[in-house]
Coordinates of C-alpha atoms and ligand atoms in Angstrom, one line a residue:
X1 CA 121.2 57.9 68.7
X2 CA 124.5 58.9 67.5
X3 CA 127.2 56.8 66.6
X4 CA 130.8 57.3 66.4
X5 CA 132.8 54.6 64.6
X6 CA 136.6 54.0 64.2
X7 CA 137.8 56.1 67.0
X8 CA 140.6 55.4 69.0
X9 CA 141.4 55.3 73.4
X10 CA 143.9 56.2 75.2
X11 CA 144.7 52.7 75.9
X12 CA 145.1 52.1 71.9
X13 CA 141.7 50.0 71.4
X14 CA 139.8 51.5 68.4
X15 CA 136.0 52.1 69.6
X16 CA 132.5 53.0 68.8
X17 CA 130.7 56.3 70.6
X18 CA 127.2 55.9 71.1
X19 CA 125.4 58.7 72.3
X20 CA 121.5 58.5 73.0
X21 CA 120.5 61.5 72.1
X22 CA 117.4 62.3 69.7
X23 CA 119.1 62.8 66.5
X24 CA 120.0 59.6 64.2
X25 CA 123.7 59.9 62.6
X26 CA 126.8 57.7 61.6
X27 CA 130.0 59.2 62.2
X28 CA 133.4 58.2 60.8
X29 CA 136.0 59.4 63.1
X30 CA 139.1 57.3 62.0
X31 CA 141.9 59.9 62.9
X32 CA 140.4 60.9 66.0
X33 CA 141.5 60.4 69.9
X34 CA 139.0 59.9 72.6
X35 CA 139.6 62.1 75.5
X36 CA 137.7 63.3 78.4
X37 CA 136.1 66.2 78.1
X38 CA 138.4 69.0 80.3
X39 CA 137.1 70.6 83.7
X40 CA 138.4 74.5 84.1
X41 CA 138.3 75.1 87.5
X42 CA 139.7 78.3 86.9
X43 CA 137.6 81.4 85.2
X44 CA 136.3 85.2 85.2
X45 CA 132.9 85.3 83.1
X46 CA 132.3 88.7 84.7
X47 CA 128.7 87.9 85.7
X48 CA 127.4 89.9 87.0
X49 CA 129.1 93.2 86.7
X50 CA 131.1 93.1 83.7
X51 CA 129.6 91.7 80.5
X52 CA 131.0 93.8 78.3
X53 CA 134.2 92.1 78.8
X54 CA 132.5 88.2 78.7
X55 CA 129.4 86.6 79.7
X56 CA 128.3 82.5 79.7
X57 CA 126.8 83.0 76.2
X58 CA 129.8 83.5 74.3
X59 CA 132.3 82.0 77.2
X60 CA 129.9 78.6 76.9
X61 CA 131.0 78.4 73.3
X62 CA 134.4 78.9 73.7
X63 CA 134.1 76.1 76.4
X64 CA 133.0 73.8 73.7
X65 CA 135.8 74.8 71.4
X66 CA 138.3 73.9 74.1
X67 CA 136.3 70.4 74.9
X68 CA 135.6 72.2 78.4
X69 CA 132.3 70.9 79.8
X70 CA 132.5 72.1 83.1
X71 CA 134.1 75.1 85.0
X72 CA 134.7 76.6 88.2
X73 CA 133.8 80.6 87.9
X74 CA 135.4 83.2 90.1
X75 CA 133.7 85.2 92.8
X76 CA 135.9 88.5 91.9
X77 CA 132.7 89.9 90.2
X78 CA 130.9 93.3 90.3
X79 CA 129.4 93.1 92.8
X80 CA 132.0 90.3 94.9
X81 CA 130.2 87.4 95.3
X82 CA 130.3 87.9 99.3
X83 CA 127.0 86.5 100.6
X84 CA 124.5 83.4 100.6
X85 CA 121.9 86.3 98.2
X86 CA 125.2 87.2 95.9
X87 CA 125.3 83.6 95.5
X88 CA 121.7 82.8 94.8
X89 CA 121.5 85.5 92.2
X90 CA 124.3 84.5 90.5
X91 CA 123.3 81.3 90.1
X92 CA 120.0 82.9 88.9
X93 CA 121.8 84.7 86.1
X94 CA 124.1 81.9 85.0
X95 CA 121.2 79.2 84.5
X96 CA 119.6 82.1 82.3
X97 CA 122.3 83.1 80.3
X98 CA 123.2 79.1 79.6
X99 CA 119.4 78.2 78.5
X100 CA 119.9 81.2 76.1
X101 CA 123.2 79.7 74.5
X102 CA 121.3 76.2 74.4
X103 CA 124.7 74.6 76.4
X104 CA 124.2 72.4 79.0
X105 CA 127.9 73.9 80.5
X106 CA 128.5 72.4 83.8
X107 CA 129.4 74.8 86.2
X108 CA 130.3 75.4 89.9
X109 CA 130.8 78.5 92.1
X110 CA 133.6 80.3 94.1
X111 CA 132.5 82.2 97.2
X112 CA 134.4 85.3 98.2
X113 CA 135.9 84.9 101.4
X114 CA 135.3 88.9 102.8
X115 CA 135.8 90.2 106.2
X116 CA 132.7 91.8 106.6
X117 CA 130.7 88.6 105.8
X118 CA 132.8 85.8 107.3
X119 CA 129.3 84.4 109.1
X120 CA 128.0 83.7 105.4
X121 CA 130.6 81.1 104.8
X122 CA 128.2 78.5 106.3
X123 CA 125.3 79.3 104.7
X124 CA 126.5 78.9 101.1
X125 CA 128.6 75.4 102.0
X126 CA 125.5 73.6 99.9
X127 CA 125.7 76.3 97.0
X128 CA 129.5 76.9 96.7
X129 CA 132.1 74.2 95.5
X130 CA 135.1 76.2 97.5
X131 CA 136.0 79.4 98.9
X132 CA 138.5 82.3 97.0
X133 CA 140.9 84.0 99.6
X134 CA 142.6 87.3 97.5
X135 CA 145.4 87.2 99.7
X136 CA 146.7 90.2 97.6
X137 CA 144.1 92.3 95.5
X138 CA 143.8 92.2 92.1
X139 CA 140.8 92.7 89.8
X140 CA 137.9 93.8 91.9
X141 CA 137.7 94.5 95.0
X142 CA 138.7 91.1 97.5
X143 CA 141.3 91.0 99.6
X144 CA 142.0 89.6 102.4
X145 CA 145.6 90.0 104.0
X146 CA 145.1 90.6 108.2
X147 CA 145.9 87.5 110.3
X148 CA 142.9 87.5 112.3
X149 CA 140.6 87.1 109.2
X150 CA 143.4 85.0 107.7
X151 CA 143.2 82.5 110.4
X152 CA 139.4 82.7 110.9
X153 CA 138.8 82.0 107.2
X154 CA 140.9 78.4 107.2
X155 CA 139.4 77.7 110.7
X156 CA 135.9 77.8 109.6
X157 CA 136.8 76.1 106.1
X158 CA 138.1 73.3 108.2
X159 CA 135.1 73.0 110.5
X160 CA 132.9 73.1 107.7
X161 CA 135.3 70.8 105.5
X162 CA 135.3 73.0 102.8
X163 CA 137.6 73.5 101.0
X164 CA 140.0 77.0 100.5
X165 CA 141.7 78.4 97.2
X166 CA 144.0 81.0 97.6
X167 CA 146.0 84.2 95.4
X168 CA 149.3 83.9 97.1
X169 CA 150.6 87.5 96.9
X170 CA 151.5 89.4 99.7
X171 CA 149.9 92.4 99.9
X172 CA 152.6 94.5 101.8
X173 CA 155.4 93.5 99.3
X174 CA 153.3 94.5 96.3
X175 CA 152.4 98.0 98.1
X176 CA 156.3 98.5 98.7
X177 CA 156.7 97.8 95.8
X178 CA 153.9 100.0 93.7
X179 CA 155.7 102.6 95.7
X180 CA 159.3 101.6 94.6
X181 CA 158.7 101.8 90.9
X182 CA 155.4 104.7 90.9
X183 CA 155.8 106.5 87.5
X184 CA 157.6 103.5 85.7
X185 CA 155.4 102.7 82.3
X186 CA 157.3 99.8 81.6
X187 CA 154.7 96.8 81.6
X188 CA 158.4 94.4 82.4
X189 CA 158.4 96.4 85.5
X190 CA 154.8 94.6 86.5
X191 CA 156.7 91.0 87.2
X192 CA 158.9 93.8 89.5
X193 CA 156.2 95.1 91.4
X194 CA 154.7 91.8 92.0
X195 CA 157.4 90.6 93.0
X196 CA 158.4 86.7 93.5
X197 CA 158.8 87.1 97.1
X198 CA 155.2 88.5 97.1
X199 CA 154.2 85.0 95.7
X200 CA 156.7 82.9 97.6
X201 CA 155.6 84.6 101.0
X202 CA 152.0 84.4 100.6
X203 CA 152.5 80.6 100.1
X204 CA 154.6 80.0 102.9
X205 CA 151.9 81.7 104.8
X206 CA 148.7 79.9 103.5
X207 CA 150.6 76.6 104.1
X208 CA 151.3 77.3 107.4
X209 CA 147.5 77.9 107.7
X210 CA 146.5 75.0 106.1
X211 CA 148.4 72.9 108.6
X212 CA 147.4 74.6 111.7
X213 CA 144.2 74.0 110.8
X214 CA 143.8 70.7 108.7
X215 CA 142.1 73.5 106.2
X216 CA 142.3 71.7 102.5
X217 CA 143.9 74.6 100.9
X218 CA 144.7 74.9 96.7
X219 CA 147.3 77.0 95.8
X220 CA 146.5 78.5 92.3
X221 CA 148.4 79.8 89.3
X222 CA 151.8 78.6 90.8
X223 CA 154.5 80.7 89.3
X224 CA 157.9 80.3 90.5
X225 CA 160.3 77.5 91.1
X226 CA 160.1 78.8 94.7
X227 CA 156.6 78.3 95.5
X228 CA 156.6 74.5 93.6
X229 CA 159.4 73.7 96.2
X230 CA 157.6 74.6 98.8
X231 CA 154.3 72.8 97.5
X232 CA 156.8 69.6 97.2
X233 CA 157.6 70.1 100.9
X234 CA 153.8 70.4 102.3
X235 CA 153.2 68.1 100.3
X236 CA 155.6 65.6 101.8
X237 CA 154.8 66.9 105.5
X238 CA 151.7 65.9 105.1
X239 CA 149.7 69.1 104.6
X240 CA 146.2 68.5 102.5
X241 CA 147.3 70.9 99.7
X242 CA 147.3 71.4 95.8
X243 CA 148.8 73.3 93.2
X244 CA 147.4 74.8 89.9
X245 CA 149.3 75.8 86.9
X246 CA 147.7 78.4 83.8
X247 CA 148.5 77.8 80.4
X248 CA 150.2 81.6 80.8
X249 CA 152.9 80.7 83.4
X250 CA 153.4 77.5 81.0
X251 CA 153.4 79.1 77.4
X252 CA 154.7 82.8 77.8
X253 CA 157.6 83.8 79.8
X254 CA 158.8 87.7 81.1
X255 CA 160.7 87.4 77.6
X256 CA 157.0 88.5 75.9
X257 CA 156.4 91.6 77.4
X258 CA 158.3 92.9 74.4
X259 CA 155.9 91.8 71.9
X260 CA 152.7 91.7 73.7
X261 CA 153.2 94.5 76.4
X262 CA 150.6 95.2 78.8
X263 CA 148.2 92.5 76.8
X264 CA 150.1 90.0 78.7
X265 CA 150.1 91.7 82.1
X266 CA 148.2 89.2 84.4
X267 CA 148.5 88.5 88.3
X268 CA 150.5 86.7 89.1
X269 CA 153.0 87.9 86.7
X270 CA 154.4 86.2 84.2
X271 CA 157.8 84.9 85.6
X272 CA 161.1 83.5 84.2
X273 CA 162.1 80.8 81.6
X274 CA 163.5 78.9 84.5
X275 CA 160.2 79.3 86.2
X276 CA 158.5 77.7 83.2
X277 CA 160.2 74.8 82.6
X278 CA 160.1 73.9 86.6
X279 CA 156.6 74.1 86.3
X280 CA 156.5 71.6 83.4
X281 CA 158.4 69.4 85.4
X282 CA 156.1 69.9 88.6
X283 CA 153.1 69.1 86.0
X284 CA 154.7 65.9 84.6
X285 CA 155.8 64.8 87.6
X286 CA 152.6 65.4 90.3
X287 CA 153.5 67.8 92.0
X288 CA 151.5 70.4 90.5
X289 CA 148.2 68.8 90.4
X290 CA 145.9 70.4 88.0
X291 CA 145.7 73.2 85.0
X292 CA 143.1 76.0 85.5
X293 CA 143.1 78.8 82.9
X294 CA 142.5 82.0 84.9
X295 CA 140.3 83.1 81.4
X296 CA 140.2 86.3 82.8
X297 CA 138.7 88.5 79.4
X298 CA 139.4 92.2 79.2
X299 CA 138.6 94.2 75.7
X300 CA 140.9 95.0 73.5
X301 CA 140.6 99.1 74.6
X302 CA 141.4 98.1 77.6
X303 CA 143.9 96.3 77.2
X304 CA 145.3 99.1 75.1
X305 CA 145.8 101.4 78.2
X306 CA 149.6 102.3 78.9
X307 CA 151.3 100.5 81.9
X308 CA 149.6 101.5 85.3
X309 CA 145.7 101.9 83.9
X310 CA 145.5 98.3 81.8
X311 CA 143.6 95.7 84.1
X312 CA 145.6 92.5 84.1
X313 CA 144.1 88.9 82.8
X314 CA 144.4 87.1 80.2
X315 CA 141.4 85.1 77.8
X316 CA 142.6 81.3 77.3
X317 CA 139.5 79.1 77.7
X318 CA 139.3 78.5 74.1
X319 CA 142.9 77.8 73.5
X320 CA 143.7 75.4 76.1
X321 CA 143.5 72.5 74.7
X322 CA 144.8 73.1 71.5
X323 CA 147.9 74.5 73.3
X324 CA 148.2 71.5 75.6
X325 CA 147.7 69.0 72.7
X326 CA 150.3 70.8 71.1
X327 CA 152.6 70.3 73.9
X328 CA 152.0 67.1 73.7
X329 CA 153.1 66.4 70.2
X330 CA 156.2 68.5 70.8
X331 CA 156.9 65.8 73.8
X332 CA 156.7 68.3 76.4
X333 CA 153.4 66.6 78.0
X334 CA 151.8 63.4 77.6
X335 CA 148.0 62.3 76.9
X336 CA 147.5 60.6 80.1
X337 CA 148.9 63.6 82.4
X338 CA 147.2 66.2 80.1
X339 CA 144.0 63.8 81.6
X340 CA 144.8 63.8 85.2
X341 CA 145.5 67.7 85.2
X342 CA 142.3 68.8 82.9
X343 CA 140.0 66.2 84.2
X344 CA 140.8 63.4 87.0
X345 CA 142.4 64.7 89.3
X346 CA 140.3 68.2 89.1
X347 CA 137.3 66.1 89.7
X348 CA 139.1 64.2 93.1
X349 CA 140.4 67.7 94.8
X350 CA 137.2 69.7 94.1
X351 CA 135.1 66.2 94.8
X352 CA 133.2 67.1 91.5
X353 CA 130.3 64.3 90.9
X354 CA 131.0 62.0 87.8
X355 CA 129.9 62.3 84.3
X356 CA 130.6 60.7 81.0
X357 CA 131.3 63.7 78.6
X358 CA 133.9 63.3 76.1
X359 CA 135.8 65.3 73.3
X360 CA 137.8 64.0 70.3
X361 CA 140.4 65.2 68.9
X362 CA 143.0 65.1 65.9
X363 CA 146.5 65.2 66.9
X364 CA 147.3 65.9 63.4
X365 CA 145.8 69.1 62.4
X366 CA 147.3 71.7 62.1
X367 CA 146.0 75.2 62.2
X368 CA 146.8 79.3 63.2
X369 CA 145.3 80.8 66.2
X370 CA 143.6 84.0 64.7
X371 CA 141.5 86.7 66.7
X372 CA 138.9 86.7 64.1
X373 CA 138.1 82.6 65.2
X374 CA 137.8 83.1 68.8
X375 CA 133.6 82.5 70.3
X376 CA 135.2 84.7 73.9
X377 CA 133.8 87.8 73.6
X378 CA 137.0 90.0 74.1
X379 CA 138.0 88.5 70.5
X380 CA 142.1 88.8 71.5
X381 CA 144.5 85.9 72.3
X382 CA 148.3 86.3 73.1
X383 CA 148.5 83.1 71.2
X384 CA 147.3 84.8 67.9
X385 CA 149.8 83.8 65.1
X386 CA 151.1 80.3 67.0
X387 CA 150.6 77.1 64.9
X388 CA 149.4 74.7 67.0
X389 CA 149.4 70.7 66.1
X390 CA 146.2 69.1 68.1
X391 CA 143.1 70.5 67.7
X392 CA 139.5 69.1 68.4
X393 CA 137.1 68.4 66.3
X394 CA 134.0 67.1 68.5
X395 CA 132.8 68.0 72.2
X396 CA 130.3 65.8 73.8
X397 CA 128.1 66.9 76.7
X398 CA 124.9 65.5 78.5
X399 CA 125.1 62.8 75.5
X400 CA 125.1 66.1 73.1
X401 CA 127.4 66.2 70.0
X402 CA 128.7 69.4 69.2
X403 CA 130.4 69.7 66.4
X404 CA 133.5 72.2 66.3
X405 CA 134.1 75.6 63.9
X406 CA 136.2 74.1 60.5
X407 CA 137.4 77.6 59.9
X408 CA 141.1 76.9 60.5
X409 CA 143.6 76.5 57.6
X410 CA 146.0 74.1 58.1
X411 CA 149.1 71.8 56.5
X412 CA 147.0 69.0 57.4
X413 CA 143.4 68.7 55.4
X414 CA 140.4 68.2 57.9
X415 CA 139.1 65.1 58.1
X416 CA 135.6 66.0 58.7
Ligands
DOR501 O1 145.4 88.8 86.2 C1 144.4 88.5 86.9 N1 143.1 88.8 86.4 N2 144.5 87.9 88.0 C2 143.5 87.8 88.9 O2 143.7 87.3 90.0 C3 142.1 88.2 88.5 C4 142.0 88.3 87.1 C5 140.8 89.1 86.6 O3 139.7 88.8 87.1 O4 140.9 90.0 85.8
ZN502 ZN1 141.9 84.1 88.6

């Protein structure tokens, strides 16, 4: 048994943690805030296909860094994760990879939606938590932009009461587009070229889906004022939607590509200060329902590629709380909606089952994102050299204490 004295909840009382595990400790944790631990429902591990970039070994750490004990992976891998046997075997590879690590990380499992395999929806309803619609391509190969396969995707989600989680682009704009600014090695030209009438377009339409259908439809890494209007609207009409946020459309801004270049190329671009501080409003106020971190690792080299050959993603799993605790001493976030959009309401939408896993934090220290910290396996943040105020110290899973990395210097001396 473990034991955790002196800690304090959310609604102020100061508590004990007991955990029944095997090992026999006494913890002080005055200083420390008990929070749920944070659901991603958003991430790229790249297995299988692209472990160079990340795989659940070093991404499970990171998890536990960020006090993330369960996440939602991507189905954009290599291969796509297209039928009932991709499924299986990713599975397969995942439970593997996590009894390697020794982390008991919950995770679920996009499916692709893919024209070629739109019968396998059915057979993976048991095995997948939702199904990924690329409405506009980006990293891999997905995509699915023709109204017929458009419309048949939602239909069958509805009949099958799954539900369906969409990259609103639009394809045709972003083609124009490419065309438009072809030879321009500017990375500012990429929020150009994905324009935000590719985003606001590609909402409208998936919307317009949803409520034909009764299809419950997510809209993910909302980036424009545009888009959480229209959210606002659906919601109000009635329409079974919801809208994710990532930390990079909340913490960077077009105004970095001129320090960070094509590192912070991502899709959907990063958009306007405007654009940002509507989407901390939509956040704070419900609208936007969730956070999801779109961790989407690429190395370094990569990432070093001029304008036009660098893939776009950006790593953030392990920085996400810090940067949202940080938020919330600066007063632009508070503790109970940082809960609802890392945990509650992830767990209602995606109809997650329950569990009891915790992380505890100290909204005091201080400390300086470095590369050379990060578990991720691409070792590079866009948040290197921030100091952040809210970092946590302990992540509990499956009744198992983990305690976090002390490497951090800081204003504030550690308290453990
Ligand atoms: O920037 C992105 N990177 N957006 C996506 O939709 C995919 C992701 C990736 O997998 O690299
Ligand atoms: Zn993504």
């Amino acid at each position: 048994m473990t034991v955790i004295n002196n800690v304090l909840k959310l609604d102020g009382a100061i508590v004990s943690v007991i955990l029944s595990n095997h090992s026999s400790q006494e913890i002080d944790g005055k200083g420390l805030t008990l929070l749920p631990a944070l659901i991603d429902p958003h991430v790229h591990f790249r297995v299988p296909g692209d472990e160079h970039k990340e795989n659940w070994l070093s991404a499970s750490q990171a998890c536990i860094e960020s006090g993330i004990t369960t996440v939602i992976d991507m189905p954009n891998n290599r291969p796509s994760c297209t039928t009932f046997e991709d499924l299986l075997l990713k599975h397969k590879l995942i439970q593997n990879q996590l009894h390697s690590a020794g982390i008991p990380l919950r995770y679920f499992l996009y499916f692709g939606a893919d024209r070629r395999h739109l019968g396998e929806i059915a057979k993976v309803k048991k095995h997948a938590i939702a199904i990924k619609v690329f409405m506009g391509s980006s990293t891999g190969n997905l995509l699915i932009d023709d109204e017929p396969s458009l419309n048949e995707v939602f239909r069958i989600a509805a009949d099958l009461d799954m539900l369906v989680s969409v990259h609103a682009e639009d394809e045709n704009i972003i083609r124009d587009n490419k065309l438009r600014y072809s030879g321009c090695n500017d990375p500012a030209a990429h929020s150009k070229i994905r324009s935000r009438d590719a985003a606001i377009k590609a909402v409208e339409r998936a919307i317009s889906l949803a409520a034909k259908y009764g299809t419950r439809l997510c809209i993910l890494h909302m980036s424009t004022k545009e888009e959480v209007a229209l959210l606002r609207q659906a919601k109000l009409s009635g329409v079974n939607v919801h809208g994710e946020v990532a930390p990079h459309h909340l913490f960077l801004s077009t105004e970095d590509y001129s320090n960070w270049g094509t590192k912070v190329q991502v899709n959907p671009p990063l958009r306007e200060p405007e654009d940002q501080e509507c989407l901390w409003r939509a956040l704070n106020e419900g609208t936007i329902d969730f956070i999801g971190t779109d961790h989407a690792p690429h190395t370094l080299q990569e990432k070093s590629l001029p304008y036009g050959q660098a893939p776009s993603g950006i790593p953030s799993v392990e920085l996400l709380l810090p940067l949202l605790l940080d938020a919330c001493n600066k007063g632009k976030l508070n503790l109970q909606t940082l809960v609802k959009a890392t945990r509650t309401n992830i767990e209602k939408i995606f109809r997650l089952p329950p569990h009891d896993d915790y992380v505890l934090v100290d909204m005091k220290a201080v400390k300086t994102v470095s590369d050379e910290n990060l578990k991720t396996k691409c070792r590079w943040s866009p948040y290197s050299g921030r100091h952040l105020q809210g970092w946590p110290n302990f992540t509990i899973i499956d009744q198992k204490l983990f305690q976090l990395k002390k490497e951090k210097s800081g204003s504030c001396p550690q308290k453990h």
